[in-house]
CSV table of C-alpha atoms in Angstrom, one decimal:
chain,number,residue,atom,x,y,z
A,39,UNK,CA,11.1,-1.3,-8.3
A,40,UNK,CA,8.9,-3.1,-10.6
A,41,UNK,CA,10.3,-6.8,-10.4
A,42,UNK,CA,11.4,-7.6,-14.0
A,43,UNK,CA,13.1,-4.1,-14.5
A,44,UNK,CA,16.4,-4.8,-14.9
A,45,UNK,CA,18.9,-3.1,-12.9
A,46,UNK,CA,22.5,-4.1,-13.5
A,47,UNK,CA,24.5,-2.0,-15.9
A,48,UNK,CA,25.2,-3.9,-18.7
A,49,UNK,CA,21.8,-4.8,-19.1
A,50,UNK,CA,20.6,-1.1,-18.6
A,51,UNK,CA,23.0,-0.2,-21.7
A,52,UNK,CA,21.3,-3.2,-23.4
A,53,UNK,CA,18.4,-1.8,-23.3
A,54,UNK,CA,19.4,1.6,-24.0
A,55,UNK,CA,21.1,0.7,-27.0
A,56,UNK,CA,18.1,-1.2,-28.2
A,57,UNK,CA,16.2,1.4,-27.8
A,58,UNK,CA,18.4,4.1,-29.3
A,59,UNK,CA,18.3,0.9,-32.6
A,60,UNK,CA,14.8,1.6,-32.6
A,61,UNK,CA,14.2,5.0,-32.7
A,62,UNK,CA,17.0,5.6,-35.1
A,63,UNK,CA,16.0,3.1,-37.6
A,64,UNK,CA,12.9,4.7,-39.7
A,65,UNK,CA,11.5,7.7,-40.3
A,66,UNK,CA,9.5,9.3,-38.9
A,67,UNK,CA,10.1,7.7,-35.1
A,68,UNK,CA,7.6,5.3,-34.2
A,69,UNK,CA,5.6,6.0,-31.5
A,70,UNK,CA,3.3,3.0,-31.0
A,71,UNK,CA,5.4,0.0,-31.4
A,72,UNK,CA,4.1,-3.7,-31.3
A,73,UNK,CA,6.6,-5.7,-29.1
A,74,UNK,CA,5.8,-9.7,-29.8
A,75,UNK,CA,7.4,-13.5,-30.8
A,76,UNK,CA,7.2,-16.1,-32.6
A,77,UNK,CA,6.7,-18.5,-29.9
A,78,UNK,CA,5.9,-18.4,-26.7
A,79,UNK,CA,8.4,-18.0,-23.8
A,80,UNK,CA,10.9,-16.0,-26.1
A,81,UNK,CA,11.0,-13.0,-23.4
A,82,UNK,CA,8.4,-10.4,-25.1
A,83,UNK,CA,7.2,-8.9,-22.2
A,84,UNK,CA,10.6,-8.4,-20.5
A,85,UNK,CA,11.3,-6.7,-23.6
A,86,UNK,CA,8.4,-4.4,-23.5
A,87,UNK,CA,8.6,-3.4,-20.1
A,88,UNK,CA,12.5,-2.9,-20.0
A,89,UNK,CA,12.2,-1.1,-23.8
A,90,UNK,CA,9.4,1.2,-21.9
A,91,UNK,CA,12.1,2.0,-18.9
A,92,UNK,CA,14.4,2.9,-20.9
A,93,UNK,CA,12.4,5.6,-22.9
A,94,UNK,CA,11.3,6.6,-19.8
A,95,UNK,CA,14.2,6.9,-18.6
A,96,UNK,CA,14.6,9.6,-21.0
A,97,UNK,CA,11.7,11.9,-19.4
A,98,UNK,CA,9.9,10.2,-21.8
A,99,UNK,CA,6.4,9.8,-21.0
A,100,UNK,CA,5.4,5.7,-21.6
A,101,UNK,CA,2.8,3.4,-21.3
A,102,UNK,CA,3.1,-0.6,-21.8
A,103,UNK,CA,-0.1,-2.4,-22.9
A,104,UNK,CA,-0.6,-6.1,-22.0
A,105,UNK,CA,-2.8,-7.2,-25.0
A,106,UNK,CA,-1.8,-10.7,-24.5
A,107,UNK,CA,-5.5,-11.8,-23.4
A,108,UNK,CA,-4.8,-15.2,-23.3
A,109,UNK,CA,-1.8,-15.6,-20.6
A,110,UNK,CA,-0.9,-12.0,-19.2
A,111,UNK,CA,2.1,-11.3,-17.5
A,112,UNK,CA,2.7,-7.6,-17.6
A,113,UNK,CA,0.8,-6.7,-14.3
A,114,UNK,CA,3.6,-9.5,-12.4
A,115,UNK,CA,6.7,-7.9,-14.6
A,116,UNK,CA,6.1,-4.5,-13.5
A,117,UNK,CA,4.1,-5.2,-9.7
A,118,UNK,CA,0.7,-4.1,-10.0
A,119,UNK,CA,-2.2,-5.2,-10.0
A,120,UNK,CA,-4.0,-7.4,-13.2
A,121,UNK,CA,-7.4,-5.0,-12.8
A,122,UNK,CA,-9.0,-2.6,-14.0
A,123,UNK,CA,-7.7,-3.5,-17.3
A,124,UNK,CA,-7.8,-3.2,-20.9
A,125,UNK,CA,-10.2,-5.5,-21.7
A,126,UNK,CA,-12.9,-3.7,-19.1
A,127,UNK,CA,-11.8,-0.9,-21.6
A,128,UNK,CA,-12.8,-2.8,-24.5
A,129,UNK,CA,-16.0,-4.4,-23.0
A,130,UNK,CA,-17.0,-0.7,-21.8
A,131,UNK,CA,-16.9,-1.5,-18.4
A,132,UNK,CA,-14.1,1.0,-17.2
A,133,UNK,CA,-12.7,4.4,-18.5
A,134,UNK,CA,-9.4,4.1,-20.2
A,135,UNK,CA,-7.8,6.5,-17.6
A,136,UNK,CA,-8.7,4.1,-14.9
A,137,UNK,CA,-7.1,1.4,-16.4
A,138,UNK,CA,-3.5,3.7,-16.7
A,139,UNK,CA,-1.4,2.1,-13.8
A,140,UNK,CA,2.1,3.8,-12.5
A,141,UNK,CA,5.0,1.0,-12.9
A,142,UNK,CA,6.6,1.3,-8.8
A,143,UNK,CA,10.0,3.1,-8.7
A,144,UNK,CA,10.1,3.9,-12.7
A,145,UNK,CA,9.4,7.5,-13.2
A,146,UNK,CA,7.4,8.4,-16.7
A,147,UNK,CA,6.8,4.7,-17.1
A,148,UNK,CA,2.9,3.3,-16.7
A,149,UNK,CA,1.2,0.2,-17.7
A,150,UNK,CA,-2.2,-1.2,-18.7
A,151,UNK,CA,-2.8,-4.0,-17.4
A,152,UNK,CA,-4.6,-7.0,-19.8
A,153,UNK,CA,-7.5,-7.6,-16.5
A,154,UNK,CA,-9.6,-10.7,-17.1
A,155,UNK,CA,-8.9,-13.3,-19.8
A,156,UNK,CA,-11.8,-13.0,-22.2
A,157,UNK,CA,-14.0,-15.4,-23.9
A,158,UNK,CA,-12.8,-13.8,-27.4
A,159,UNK,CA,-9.9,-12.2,-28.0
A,160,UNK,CA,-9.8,-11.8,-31.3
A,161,UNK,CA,-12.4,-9.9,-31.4
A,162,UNK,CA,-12.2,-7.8,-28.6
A,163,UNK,CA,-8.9,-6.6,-30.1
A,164,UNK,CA,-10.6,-5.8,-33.3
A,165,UNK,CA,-13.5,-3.6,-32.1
A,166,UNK,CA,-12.7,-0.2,-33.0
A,167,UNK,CA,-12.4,0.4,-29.1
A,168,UNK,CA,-9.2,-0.5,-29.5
A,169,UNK,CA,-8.1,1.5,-32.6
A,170,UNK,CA,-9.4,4.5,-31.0
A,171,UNK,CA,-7.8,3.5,-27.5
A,172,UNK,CA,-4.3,3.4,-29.5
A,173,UNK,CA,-5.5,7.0,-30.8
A,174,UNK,CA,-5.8,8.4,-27.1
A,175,UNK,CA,-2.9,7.1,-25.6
A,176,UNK,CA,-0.6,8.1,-28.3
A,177,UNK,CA,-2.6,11.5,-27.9
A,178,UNK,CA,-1.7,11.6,-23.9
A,179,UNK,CA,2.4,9.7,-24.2
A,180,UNK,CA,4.9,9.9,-26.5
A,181,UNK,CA,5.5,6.3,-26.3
A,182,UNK,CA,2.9,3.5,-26.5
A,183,UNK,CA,3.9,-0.3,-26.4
A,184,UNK,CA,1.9,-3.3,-27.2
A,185,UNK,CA,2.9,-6.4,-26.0
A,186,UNK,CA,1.0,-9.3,-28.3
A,187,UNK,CA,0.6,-13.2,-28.1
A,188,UNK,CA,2.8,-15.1,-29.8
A,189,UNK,CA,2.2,-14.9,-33.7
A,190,UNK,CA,1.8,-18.4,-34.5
A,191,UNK,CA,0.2,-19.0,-31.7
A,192,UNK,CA,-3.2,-16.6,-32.8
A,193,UNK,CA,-4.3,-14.3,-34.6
A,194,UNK,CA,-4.5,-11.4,-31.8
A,195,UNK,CA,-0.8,-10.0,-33.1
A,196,UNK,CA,-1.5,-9.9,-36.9
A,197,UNK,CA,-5.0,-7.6,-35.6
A,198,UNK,CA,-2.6,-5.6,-33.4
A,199,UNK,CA,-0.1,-5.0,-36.0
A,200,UNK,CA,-2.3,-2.9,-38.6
A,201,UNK,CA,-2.9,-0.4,-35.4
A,202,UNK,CA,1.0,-0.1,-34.7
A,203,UNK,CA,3.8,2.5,-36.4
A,204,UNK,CA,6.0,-0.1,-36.3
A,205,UNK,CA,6.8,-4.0,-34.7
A,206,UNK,CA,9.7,-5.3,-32.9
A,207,UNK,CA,10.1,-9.3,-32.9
A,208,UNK,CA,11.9,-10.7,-29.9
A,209,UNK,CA,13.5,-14.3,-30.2
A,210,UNK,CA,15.9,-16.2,-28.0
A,211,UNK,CA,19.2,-17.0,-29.0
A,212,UNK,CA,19.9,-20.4,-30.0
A,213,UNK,CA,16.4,-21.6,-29.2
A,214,UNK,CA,13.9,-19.5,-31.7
A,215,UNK,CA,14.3,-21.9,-35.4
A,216,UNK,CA,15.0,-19.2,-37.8
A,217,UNK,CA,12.4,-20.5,-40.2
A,218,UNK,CA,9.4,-19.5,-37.7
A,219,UNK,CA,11.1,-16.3,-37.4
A,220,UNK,CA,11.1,-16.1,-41.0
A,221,UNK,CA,7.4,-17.2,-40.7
A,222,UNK,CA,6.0,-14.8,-38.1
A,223,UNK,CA,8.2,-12.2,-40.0
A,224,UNK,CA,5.9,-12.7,-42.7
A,225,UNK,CA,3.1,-12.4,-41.2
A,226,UNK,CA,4.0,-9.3,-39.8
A,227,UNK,CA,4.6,-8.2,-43.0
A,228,UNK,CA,0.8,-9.8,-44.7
A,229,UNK,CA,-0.5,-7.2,-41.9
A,230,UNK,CA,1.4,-4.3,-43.4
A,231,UNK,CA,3.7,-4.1,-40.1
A,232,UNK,CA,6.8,-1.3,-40.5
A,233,UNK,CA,9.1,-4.3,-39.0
A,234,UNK,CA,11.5,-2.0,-36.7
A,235,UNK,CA,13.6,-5.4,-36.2
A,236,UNK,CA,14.4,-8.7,-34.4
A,237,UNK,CA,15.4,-8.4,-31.4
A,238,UNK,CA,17.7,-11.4,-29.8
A,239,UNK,CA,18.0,-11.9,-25.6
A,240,UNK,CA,19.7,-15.0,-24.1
A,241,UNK,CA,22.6,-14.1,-26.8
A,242,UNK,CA,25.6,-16.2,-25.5
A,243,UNK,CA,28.5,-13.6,-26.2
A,244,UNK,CA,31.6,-16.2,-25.5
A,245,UNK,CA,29.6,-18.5,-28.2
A,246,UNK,CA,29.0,-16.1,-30.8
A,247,UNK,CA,33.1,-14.6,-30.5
A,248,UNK,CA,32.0,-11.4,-29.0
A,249,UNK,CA,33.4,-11.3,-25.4
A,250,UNK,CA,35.2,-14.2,-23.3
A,251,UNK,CA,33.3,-13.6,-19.9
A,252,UNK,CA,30.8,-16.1,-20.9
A,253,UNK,CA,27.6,-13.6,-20.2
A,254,UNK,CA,24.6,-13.4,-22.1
A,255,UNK,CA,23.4,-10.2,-24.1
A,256,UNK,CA,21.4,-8.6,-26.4
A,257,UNK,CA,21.0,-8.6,-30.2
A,258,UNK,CA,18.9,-6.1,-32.2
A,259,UNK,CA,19.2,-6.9,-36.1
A,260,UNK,CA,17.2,-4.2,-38.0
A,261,UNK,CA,15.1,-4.9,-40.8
A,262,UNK,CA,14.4,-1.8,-42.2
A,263,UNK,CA,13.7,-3.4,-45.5
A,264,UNK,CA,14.2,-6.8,-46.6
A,265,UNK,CA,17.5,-8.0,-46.7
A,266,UNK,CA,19.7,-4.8,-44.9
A,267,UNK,CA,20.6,-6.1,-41.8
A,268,UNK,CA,22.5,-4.1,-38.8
A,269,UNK,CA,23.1,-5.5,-35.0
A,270,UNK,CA,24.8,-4.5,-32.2
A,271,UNK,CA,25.1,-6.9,-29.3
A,272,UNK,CA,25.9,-5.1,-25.5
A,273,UNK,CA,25.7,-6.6,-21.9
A,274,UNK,CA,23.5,-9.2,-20.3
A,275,UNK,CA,19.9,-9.5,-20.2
């Protein structure tokens, strides 16, 4: 089993029910979705590879990109290795197909991994290599997720978020200020993102009155447009 794939039950429905959030809230259903933060360390990539086992787990077929070319992590969440990836894509160095890894013990679910840290980011992200990469994969799965840096970190997520059907931000509980949120929600939106919500981990349920066992769960506020607003909080993540 990939190692960040969570596995105990609470989470799993966690997951589940953030991705049933997603899928149910715009229309039509996203199928390339942009998973990213404000800051680092808020628990993106966790988020992107436990999203993409739970569509999988649906028969679902699902690849999880690792566009963060400037600290990677999606190769050591799911257990493979960090190359061929997709910057050799980008660069021309490898075929995409190459680059298509299988996550260990997740049916349906594969992974791109980022491969070497490049000189540029930015613009290796906005060749149109990438645009048209996007193009194939949502031709070959019926799910495609991008996990971004940070978006006040760099630029690479507001270039990765015109390319996207939709965006999910991921912040941790208690710890993300609301006003950067608010920030990187904006830029999401200056890049003409469909924001498909925020998405809250480390929630403390005995702190915010929802549970008395002290665990920690998971929050999906929906943004659909600005100002509705509808969560759901389940098990721990």
């Amino acid at each position: 089993m990939a190692p960040a794939i969570q596995t105990h039950a609470e989470v799993l429905e966690a997951f589940r029910s953030l991705r049933t959030s997603i899928l149910l809230s715009a229309s039509p259903v996203p199928r390339v979705i942009l998973i990213t933060s404000a800051l680092p360390g808020e628990g993106k990539t966790t988020t992107a590879v436990n999203l993409g086992a739970a569509l999988a787990s649906f028969g679902s077929k699902v690849v999880v990109i690792d566009c963060d070319m400037r600290r990677p992590s999606c190769h050591r969440s799911v257990g493979v290795k960090n190359s061929p990836g997709f910057v050799q894509c980008l660069t021309g160095h490898v075929e995409l197909a190459e680059a298509v890894l299988p996550a260990p013990g997740v049916p349906n679910l594969s992974v791109i991994p980022c491969g070497p840290i490049p000189p540029n980011p930015a613009e290796v992200l906005s060749s149109s290599l990438a645009a048209e990469s996007l193009r194939k994969l949502r031709a070959d799965f019926d799910y495609v997720l991008v996990d971004s840096p940070p978006l006040l970190s760099v630029a690479d997520g507001r270039i990765l978020a015109t390319m996207v059907d939709g965006a999910v931000l991921v912040a941790r509980a208690f710890e993300t200020p609301y006003d950067l949120v608010c920030r990187a929600r904006s830029l999401l939106y200056g890049a003409g993102a469909r924001i498909l919500g925020v998405a809250l981990n480390d929630v403390d349920l005995r702190r915010e009155g929802y549970g008395h066992n002290g665990s920690y769960g998971y929050s999906y506020t929906g943004y659909g447009a600005p100002g509705s607003e509808a969560s759901s909080r389940h098990g721990n993540t």
